[in-house]
Short mmCIF file of C-alpha atoms in Angstrom, two decimals:
data_model
loop_
_atom_site.label_atom_id
_atom_site.label_comp_id
_atom_site.label_asym_id
_atom_site.label_seq_id
_atom_site.Cartn_x
_atom_site.Cartn_y
_atom_site.Cartn_z
CA MET W 1 183.03 111.78 101.70
CA ALA W 2 180.69 113.70 103.97
CA GLN W 3 179.18 111.71 106.86
CA ILE W 4 175.55 111.97 108.01
CA LEU W 5 174.22 111.09 111.46
CA PHE W 6 170.59 109.91 111.49
CA VAL W 7 168.39 110.21 114.59
CA THR W 8 164.90 108.74 114.26
CA LEU W 9 162.03 109.27 116.69
CA GLY W 10 158.52 107.84 116.67
CA CYS W 11 156.94 104.91 114.90
CA ALA W 12 158.03 102.31 112.38
CA LYS W 13 156.73 104.50 109.54
CA ASN W 14 159.40 107.05 110.46
CA GLU W 15 162.02 104.29 110.46
CA VAL W 16 161.02 103.48 106.88
CA ASP W 17 161.24 107.16 105.88
CA THR W 18 164.69 107.48 107.46
CA ASP W 19 165.81 104.33 105.70
CA ARG W 20 164.80 105.80 102.34
CA MET W 21 166.63 109.06 103.07
CA ARG W 22 169.70 107.05 104.11
CA ALA W 23 169.55 105.12 100.85
CA LEU W 24 169.14 108.27 98.73
CA LEU W 25 172.12 109.88 100.42
CA GLY W 26 174.11 106.68 100.01
CA VAL W 27 173.46 106.70 96.27
CA ALA W 28 174.66 110.33 96.23
CA GLY W 29 177.95 109.31 97.83
CA PHE W 30 177.36 110.24 101.48
CA GLY W 31 178.45 107.99 104.32
CA GLU W 32 176.80 107.35 107.68
CA ALA W 33 178.19 108.52 111.00
CA SER W 34 177.48 106.87 114.34
CA GLU W 35 178.46 109.80 116.57
CA VAL W 36 177.98 113.57 116.47
CA SER W 37 181.75 114.03 116.52
CA ASP W 38 182.09 112.03 113.28
CA ALA W 39 179.21 113.72 111.43
CA ASP W 40 179.28 116.54 108.90
CA ALA W 41 175.49 116.97 109.17
CA ILE W 42 172.73 115.59 111.39
CA ILE W 43 169.26 114.53 110.26
CA VAL W 44 166.56 114.29 112.96
CA ASN W 45 163.41 112.54 111.73
CA THR W 46 160.74 113.73 114.15
CA CYS W 47 157.42 112.53 115.56
CA SER W 48 154.47 114.78 116.39
CA PHE W 49 151.68 112.26 116.97
CA LEU W 50 151.30 113.42 120.58
CA ALA W 51 152.32 116.61 122.35
CA SER W 52 154.84 114.54 124.32
CA ALA W 53 156.36 113.25 121.07
CA THR W 54 156.66 116.79 119.73
CA SER W 55 158.39 117.86 122.94
CA GLU W 56 160.77 114.90 122.74
CA SER W 57 161.60 115.75 119.12
CA ILE W 58 162.40 119.37 119.97
CA GLU W 59 164.34 118.46 123.12
CA THR W 60 166.41 115.91 121.19
CA THR W 61 167.18 118.49 118.52
CA LEU W 62 168.26 121.07 121.10
CA GLU W 63 170.44 118.51 122.90
CA LEU W 64 172.15 117.70 119.61
CA ALA W 65 172.65 121.42 118.99
CA GLU W 66 174.34 121.76 122.39
CA GLU W 67 176.61 118.82 121.60
CA VAL W 68 177.49 120.36 118.23
CA ALA W 69 178.27 123.70 119.92
CA GLU W 70 180.79 121.97 122.17
CA GLY W 71 182.79 120.76 119.16
CA VAL W 72 185.39 122.53 117.08
CA ARG W 73 183.37 122.72 113.86
CA THR W 74 179.82 123.40 112.78
CA ARG W 75 177.54 120.48 111.96
CA PRO W 76 174.21 121.64 110.50
CA ILE W 77 171.06 120.01 111.86
CA ILE W 78 168.21 119.15 109.49
CA MET W 79 164.80 118.52 111.06
CA CYS W 80 162.59 116.20 109.00
CA GLY W 81 159.22 114.53 109.25
CA CYS W 82 156.16 115.18 111.35
CA VAL W 83 157.15 118.26 113.36
CA PRO W 84 157.97 120.34 110.24
CA SER W 85 154.86 118.92 108.55
CA ARG W 86 152.69 120.01 111.46
CA TYR W 87 154.17 123.40 112.31
CA GLY W 88 155.75 124.53 109.04
CA THR W 89 157.29 127.99 108.94
CA GLU W 90 156.52 128.62 112.62
CA LEU W 91 159.68 126.66 113.40
CA ILE W 92 162.09 128.97 111.60
CA ASP W 93 161.99 131.60 114.33
CA GLU W 94 161.45 129.11 117.15
CA LEU W 95 164.43 126.89 116.31
CA PRO W 96 167.30 128.96 114.91
CA GLU W 97 169.60 126.03 115.78
CA VAL W 98 168.16 124.12 112.80
CA ALA W 99 169.66 124.73 109.37
CA ALA W 100 166.74 123.32 107.35
CA PHE W 101 163.25 121.92 107.85
CA VAL W 102 161.93 119.12 105.61
CA ARG W 103 158.27 118.07 105.61
CA ALA W 104 157.45 114.37 105.40
CA ASP W 105 156.23 114.79 101.82
CA GLU W 106 159.49 116.53 100.84
CA GLU W 107 161.93 113.93 102.14
CA ASP W 108 162.78 112.59 98.69
CA ASN W 109 164.59 115.93 98.18
CA ILE W 110 166.92 115.22 101.10
CA VAL W 111 170.06 115.04 98.92
CA SER W 112 169.51 118.58 97.64
CA VAL W 113 168.84 119.82 101.18
CA VAL W 114 172.03 118.25 102.53
CA ASN W 115 174.06 119.59 99.63
CA LYS W 116 172.71 123.07 100.28
CA VAL W 117 173.44 123.15 104.02
CA LEU W 118 176.94 121.79 103.41
CA GLY W 119 177.63 124.16 100.52
CA LEU W 120 178.07 121.32 98.03
CA GLN W 121 177.13 121.28 94.37
CA ASP W 122 173.82 119.60 93.66
CA THR W 123 173.87 116.73 91.16
CA GLU W 124 171.18 114.62 89.55
CA LEU W 125 170.85 111.19 91.10
CA PRO W 126 170.71 108.04 88.99
CA TRP W 127 167.42 106.17 89.50
CA HIS W 128 167.95 103.11 91.68
CA GLY W 129 164.40 101.77 91.99
CA ALA W 130 163.77 100.32 95.45
CA LEU W 131 165.91 102.36 97.83
CA ARG W 132 166.33 100.64 101.20
CA THR W 133 169.28 99.88 103.47
CA VAL W 134 167.78 97.22 105.76
CA GLU W 135 170.11 95.05 107.82
CA GLY W 136 168.72 91.82 109.20
CA ALA W 137 165.87 89.57 108.16
CA SER W 138 162.87 91.84 108.98
CA ALA W 139 161.76 94.99 107.18
CA TYR W 140 158.83 97.37 107.55
CA ILE W 141 157.24 98.36 104.23
CA LYS W 142 154.95 101.37 103.97
CA ILE W 143 151.99 100.60 101.71
CA SER W 144 150.16 103.90 102.27
CA ASP W 145 150.45 107.28 103.91
CA GLY W 146 148.08 109.90 105.25
CA CYS W 147 144.61 109.31 106.64
CA ASP W 148 141.03 110.25 105.75
CA ARG W 149 139.42 109.23 109.05
CA PHE W 150 139.84 112.50 110.95
CA CYS W 151 139.29 110.85 114.33
CA THR W 152 138.62 113.73 116.69
CA PHE W 153 141.66 112.98 118.90
CA CYS W 154 144.21 112.50 116.11
CA ALA W 155 146.42 115.02 114.29
CA ILE W 156 147.76 112.59 111.67
CA PRO W 157 145.56 113.86 108.78
CA TYR W 158 146.84 117.37 109.47
CA ILE W 159 150.44 116.16 109.61
CA ARG W 160 150.55 113.54 106.86
CA GLY W 161 147.71 114.72 104.66
CA ARG W 162 144.92 112.79 102.99
CA TYR W 163 145.11 109.04 102.52
CA PHE W 164 146.88 107.65 99.49
CA SER W 165 147.87 104.10 98.59
CA ARG W 166 151.36 103.37 97.38
CA PRO W 167 151.27 101.78 93.89
CA PHE W 168 151.62 98.01 93.81
CA GLU W 169 154.57 98.15 91.41
CA GLU W 170 156.61 100.22 93.89
CA ILE W 171 155.75 97.89 96.76
CA ALA W 172 156.56 94.80 94.70
CA ASP W 173 159.92 96.21 93.57
CA GLU W 174 160.83 96.94 97.18
CA VAL W 175 159.79 93.46 98.33
CA ARG W 176 161.87 91.82 95.58
CA ALA W 177 164.94 93.93 96.36
CA LEU W 178 164.65 93.26 100.08
CA ALA W 179 164.19 89.53 99.52
CA GLU W 180 167.33 89.48 97.37
CA SER W 181 169.22 91.26 100.17
CA GLY W 182 168.25 88.60 102.73
CA VAL W 183 165.03 89.93 104.25
CA ARG W 184 162.60 87.18 105.17
CA GLU W 185 159.88 89.01 107.11
CA PHE W 186 157.90 91.77 105.41
CA VAL W 187 155.80 93.91 107.77
CA LEU W 188 153.21 96.00 105.93
CA ILE W 189 152.34 99.28 107.62
CA GLY W 190 150.34 102.42 106.94
CA GLN W 191 147.95 104.64 108.85
CA ASP W 192 144.97 102.60 107.64
CA THR W 193 146.22 99.48 105.87
CA GLY W 194 142.78 97.90 105.47
CA ILE W 195 141.69 100.34 102.74
CA TRP W 196 144.83 100.00 100.61
CA GLY W 197 143.98 100.25 96.92
CA SER W 198 140.51 101.74 97.40
CA ASP W 199 141.70 105.08 96.00
CA PHE W 200 143.04 103.67 92.71
CA ALA W 201 141.28 104.38 89.41
CA GLU W 202 140.79 100.62 89.24
CA PRO W 203 140.40 99.75 92.94
CA LYS W 204 142.30 96.88 94.52
CA THR W 205 142.03 95.37 98.01
CA LEU W 206 144.50 94.67 100.79
CA ALA W 207 143.67 90.98 100.49
CA TRP W 208 144.73 91.07 96.82
CA LEU W 209 147.98 92.84 97.79
CA LEU W 210 148.71 90.28 100.50
CA ARG W 211 148.25 87.38 98.08
CA GLU W 212 150.56 89.04 95.55
CA ILE W 213 153.28 89.68 98.13
CA ALA W 214 152.92 86.15 99.49
CA ALA W 215 153.61 84.85 96.00
CA LEU W 216 156.69 87.07 95.71
CA VAL W 217 158.25 85.80 98.96
CA ARG W 218 157.23 82.15 98.70
CA ASP W 219 160.54 81.02 97.21
CA VAL W 220 162.53 82.50 100.12
CA ASN W 221 160.18 81.04 102.78
CA GLY W 222 159.15 84.58 103.65
CA TRP W 223 156.73 85.79 106.32
CA VAL W 224 154.20 88.56 105.65
CA ARG W 225 152.73 90.52 108.56
CA VAL W 226 150.23 93.39 108.37
CA LEU W 227 149.68 96.04 111.08
CA TYR W 228 147.16 98.80 111.84
CA LEU W 229 143.90 97.27 110.57
CA GLN W 230 140.70 99.12 111.51
CA PRO W 231 137.76 96.93 112.61
CA GLU W 232 135.67 97.69 109.52
CA GLY W 233 138.66 96.77 107.35
CA MET W 234 138.33 93.09 108.32
CA THR W 235 136.40 91.98 105.25
CA ASP W 236 135.40 88.43 104.38
CA GLU W 237 138.06 88.41 101.66
CA LEU W 238 140.80 89.59 104.02
CA ILE W 239 139.92 87.09 106.74
CA ALA W 240 139.94 84.23 104.23
CA THR W 241 143.25 85.41 102.76
CA ILE W 242 144.97 85.51 106.15
CA ARG W 243 143.51 82.11 107.02
CA ASP W 244 144.34 80.36 103.74
CA THR W 245 147.73 81.83 102.77
CA PRO W 246 150.60 80.15 104.66
CA GLU W 247 153.04 83.02 104.13
CA ILE W 248 150.70 85.51 105.84
CA LEU W 249 151.15 85.34 109.60
CA PRO W 250 147.93 84.89 111.62
CA TYR W 251 148.81 88.00 113.61
CA ILE W 252 146.09 90.64 113.54
CA ASP W 253 146.53 94.17 114.87
CA ILE W 254 143.24 96.04 115.28
CA PRO W 255 143.37 99.28 117.32
CA ILE W 256 139.92 99.75 118.87
CA GLN W 257 140.77 102.80 121.10
CA HIS W 258 137.55 102.24 123.10
CA CYS W 259 134.43 100.07 123.15
CA SER W 260 131.76 102.46 124.46
CA SER W 261 129.35 103.39 121.66
CA ARG W 262 129.13 106.96 122.92
CA ILE W 263 132.88 107.43 123.27
CA LEU W 264 133.51 105.91 119.85
CA SER W 265 130.95 108.27 118.34
CA ASP W 266 132.63 111.26 119.99
CA MET W 267 135.95 109.99 118.66
CA GLY W 268 134.49 109.99 115.16
CA ARG W 269 134.84 106.22 114.93
CA PRO W 270 132.13 103.67 114.13
CA GLY W 271 131.45 100.67 116.31
CA THR W 272 129.66 99.23 119.32
CA PRO W 273 130.85 96.78 121.98
CA GLU W 274 128.52 94.13 120.50
CA ALA W 275 129.99 94.55 117.01
CA LEU W 276 133.55 94.40 118.34
CA HIS W 277 132.85 91.26 120.36
CA GLN W 278 131.30 89.65 117.27
CA LEU W 279 134.33 90.56 115.16
CA PHE W 280 136.87 89.07 117.58
CA ASP W 281 134.74 85.96 118.12
CA ARG W 282 134.58 85.48 114.37
CA LEU W 283 138.32 85.93 113.94
CA ARG W 284 139.05 83.34 116.60
CA ASP W 285 136.58 80.91 115.01
CA GLU W 286 137.90 81.34 111.47
CA ILE W 287 141.64 81.68 112.20
CA PRO W 288 142.41 79.25 115.04
CA GLY W 289 145.55 80.00 117.01
CA MET W 290 145.89 83.56 115.76
CA VAL W 291 147.47 86.35 117.80
CA LEU W 292 145.52 89.56 118.48
CA ARG W 293 146.97 93.00 119.23
CA THR W 294 144.94 96.12 119.99
CA THR W 295 145.20 99.66 121.34
CA GLY W 296 143.09 101.30 124.04
CA MET W 297 142.81 104.93 125.12
CA ALA W 298 141.95 106.06 128.65
CA GLY W 299 140.53 109.41 129.68
CA PHE W 300 138.96 110.63 126.44
CA PRO W 301 136.91 113.83 127.09
CA GLY W 302 133.64 113.02 128.80
CA GLU W 303 134.64 109.45 129.72
CA THR W 304 132.74 108.50 132.87
CA ASP W 305 133.79 106.03 135.54
CA GLU W 306 131.24 103.61 134.08
CA GLU W 307 132.68 103.93 130.57
CA ALA W 308 136.21 103.47 131.91
CA ASP W 309 134.99 100.27 133.59
CA GLU W 310 133.33 99.23 130.33
CA LEU W 311 136.65 99.43 128.48
CA TYR W 312 138.43 97.55 131.28
CA GLU W 313 135.87 94.76 131.24
CA PHE W 314 135.90 94.58 127.43
CA LEU W 315 139.68 94.14 127.31
CA ALA W 316 139.55 91.59 130.12
CA SER W 317 136.87 89.54 128.37
CA GLU W 318 138.71 89.49 125.04
CA GLY W 319 142.09 88.53 126.51
CA PHE W 320 144.24 90.14 123.82
CA ASP W 321 147.78 88.85 123.42
CA TYR W 322 149.21 92.36 123.23
CA THR W 323 147.62 95.70 124.12
CA SER W 324 149.08 99.19 123.88
CA VAL W 325 147.43 101.63 126.30
CA PHE W 326 147.58 105.41 126.00
CA ALA W 327 146.29 108.25 128.12
CA TYR W 328 144.31 110.70 126.00
CA SER W 329 146.35 113.75 125.02
CA PRO W 330 144.60 116.95 123.85
CA GLU W 331 146.33 117.65 120.55
CA GLU W 332 146.45 121.16 119.14
CA GLY W 333 144.11 121.60 116.20
CA THR W 334 141.96 118.51 116.89
CA ILE W 335 138.24 118.58 117.66
CA ALA W 336 138.58 116.59 120.88
CA ALA W 337 140.94 119.16 122.38
CA ASP W 338 137.99 121.59 122.55
CA LEU W 339 135.37 119.11 123.77
CA PRO W 340 133.78 119.68 127.19
CA GLY W 341 134.44 117.25 130.00
CA GLN W 342 138.23 117.07 129.77
CA VAL W 343 139.22 114.40 132.28
CA ASP W 344 141.41 115.43 135.20
CA GLU W 345 145.02 114.43 134.63
CA ASP W 346 145.27 112.37 137.82
CA VAL W 347 142.09 110.47 136.97
CA LYS W 348 143.31 109.91 133.43
CA LEU W 349 146.64 108.49 134.59
CA GLU W 350 144.92 106.29 137.20
CA ARG W 351 142.64 104.81 134.54
CA THR W 352 145.59 104.32 132.20
CA GLN W 353 147.64 102.49 134.82
CA ARG W 354 144.69 100.28 135.69
CA LEU W 355 144.43 99.23 132.04
CA ILE W 356 148.18 98.70 131.81
CA ASP W 357 148.14 96.44 134.87
CA LEU W 358 145.35 94.37 133.32
CA THR W 359 146.85 94.11 129.85
CA GLU W 360 150.30 93.24 131.16
CA GLN W 361 148.79 90.40 133.16
CA MET W 362 147.04 89.14 130.01
CA GLY W 363 150.13 89.67 127.86
CA PHE W 364 152.48 87.90 130.25
CA SER W 365 150.09 84.94 130.35
CA ALA W 366 149.80 84.85 126.55
CA THR W 367 153.58 84.91 126.26
CA ALA W 368 153.98 82.09 128.78
CA SER W 369 151.49 79.97 126.81
CA HIS W 370 154.12 79.54 124.11
CA VAL W 371 156.56 77.77 126.42
CA GLY W 372 157.03 74.23 125.17
CA GLU W 373 156.59 75.16 121.52
CA ARG W 374 159.19 74.65 118.80
CA VAL W 375 159.24 77.71 116.54
CA ASP W 376 161.33 79.48 113.94
CA VAL W 377 163.00 82.62 115.26
CA ILE W 378 164.50 85.50 113.28
CA ILE W 379 167.73 86.68 114.92
CA ASP W 380 167.66 90.47 115.33
CA GLY W 381 170.78 91.10 117.37
CA VAL W 382 173.28 90.04 120.01
CA GLU W 383 173.28 91.35 123.60
CA GLU W 384 175.22 90.82 126.80
CA GLY W 385 173.23 88.48 129.03
CA ASP W 386 173.70 87.12 132.54
CA ASN W 387 175.81 84.25 131.19
CA GLY W 388 177.64 86.04 128.41
CA LEU W 389 176.49 86.93 124.91
CA GLU W 390 173.00 85.85 123.89
CA LEU W 391 171.11 85.99 120.62
CA ILE W 392 167.96 88.13 120.53
CA GLY W 393 165.22 87.35 118.04
CA HIS W 394 161.47 87.11 117.58
CA ALA W 395 158.98 84.44 116.58
CA TRP W 396 155.96 84.67 114.28
CA PHE W 397 153.70 85.79 117.14
CA GLN W 398 155.94 88.76 118.00
CA ALA W 399 156.00 91.85 115.78
CA PRO W 400 159.58 93.18 115.64
CA ASP W 401 160.32 95.98 118.11
CA CYS W 402 156.78 95.70 119.56
CA ASP W 403 156.02 92.51 121.41
CA GLY W 404 159.01 91.29 123.35
CA ALA W 405 161.70 88.92 122.13
CA VAL W 406 163.16 85.43 122.27
CA HIS W 407 166.49 85.21 124.12
CA VAL W 408 168.72 82.37 122.96
CA ALA W 409 171.53 81.80 125.40
CA SER W 410 173.53 79.35 123.30
CA GLY W 411 174.08 78.33 119.71
CA GLU W 412 175.74 79.81 116.69
CA ALA W 413 173.79 82.15 114.45
CA ALA W 414 174.22 85.56 112.85
CA VAL W 415 171.92 88.56 112.73
CA GLY W 416 169.38 87.90 109.99
CA ASP W 417 169.44 84.11 110.35
CA ILE W 418 166.27 82.13 110.95
CA VAL W 419 166.80 79.34 113.47
CA THR W 420 164.56 76.68 114.96
CA VAL W 421 164.20 77.11 118.71
CA ASP W 422 162.59 75.25 121.60
CA LEU W 423 160.91 77.74 123.95
CA VAL W 424 161.76 76.66 127.50
CA ASP W 425 160.79 79.57 129.77
CA SER W 426 159.29 83.05 129.87
CA PHE W 427 159.48 86.27 131.86
CA CYS W 428 157.08 89.16 131.26
CA TYR W 429 156.87 89.50 127.44
CA GLU W 430 160.22 87.74 126.91
CA LEU W 431 160.88 84.09 126.12
CA ILE W 432 163.93 81.88 126.66
CA GLY W 433 164.82 79.53 123.84
CA GLU W 434 167.34 76.87 122.92
CA ILE W 435 168.43 76.32 119.33
CA VAL W 436 167.41 72.91 118.07
CA THR W 437 170.40 70.76 117.12
CA GLU W 438 170.75 67.21 115.85
CA GLU W 439 171.11 66.11 119.48
CA ASN W 440 167.75 67.57 120.56
#
């Protein structure tokens, strides 16, 4: 049985794509390798969201090629995902070390590609419905792909194509299969989740989808979390659904990028600081105790010192629980890359660090505010701590792999278990917890 090594770079959407390729290859009879030396072929699922991510993807591929060259047998490398989607046939001459390139929209053909590079006979796969290989109690579920926004700084529409919603039946089948396999947290992702269903012949809404998924996971005490909501996607129906449906976590992720009306306009995004303030005030009024995550960008072309201060003051006044901060990167093929007023790199990095310092201070404080609470925690893994092995998990207010973790120094539990924990201390974005027993 041929063994495949998977290397995944980039966001959670890529993790989902790799998981599907892993499942397809598993159905076809391939095994999974953990080291280059054990692999018969290597699949690198790449990211190209930023120039730095593209560079990392190519460097990783070349490092794997060097490791393969040091061995006694050939192991073909297959590059998948965003880099092939973005650069296409240009890569053939640039990366002769790669045996095959697979665009993101071609990844369901991965079995045929692997068979070809290994010189194996291609066979027709039996249909297995929901194809996932998730271990643990949390799973990301892609509900859409592509994007129609064409923000001037972003290459995603050119990489992933136009927006399209995944059919409800496919999503529901995947949720059911994952629930049967032990998954308890279902994290819905897409480039623009708020408009899910708007492109159907008979349009549906994200709020409708959330209610349907909540009903599917109710019997297993499941959690439903949704990420990547644009401000205008926060409709009355969606707010009410999050507020009134116990299975849907009151965790709202709204990337604003900036607050300056002029900068937002140049980004190709609607919005004003007044409208954003009103939105977040309303969310806090209607969903008490909710957690808010956002994203800010520093150094967009033409950003003045005053506009940089405006973003700083906006973030400070809103006090988000979690904030991701990025320095603007001029991406090939985007409108913003050719705009006048490109900000000096040193200034850009200084503004970025200033925002990071602020948002870490806010985030550390928000994390500490949970000390003293008793919460359910999903166990994600086991690590070596200062006092031996400790369980690592996350609570409802922490998106997996994004927002820090809960460290449980004692108690018996396995990966995938949900345990009740008293939160007793915090450091940075991390929390210390003790499993609740009959004694306490």
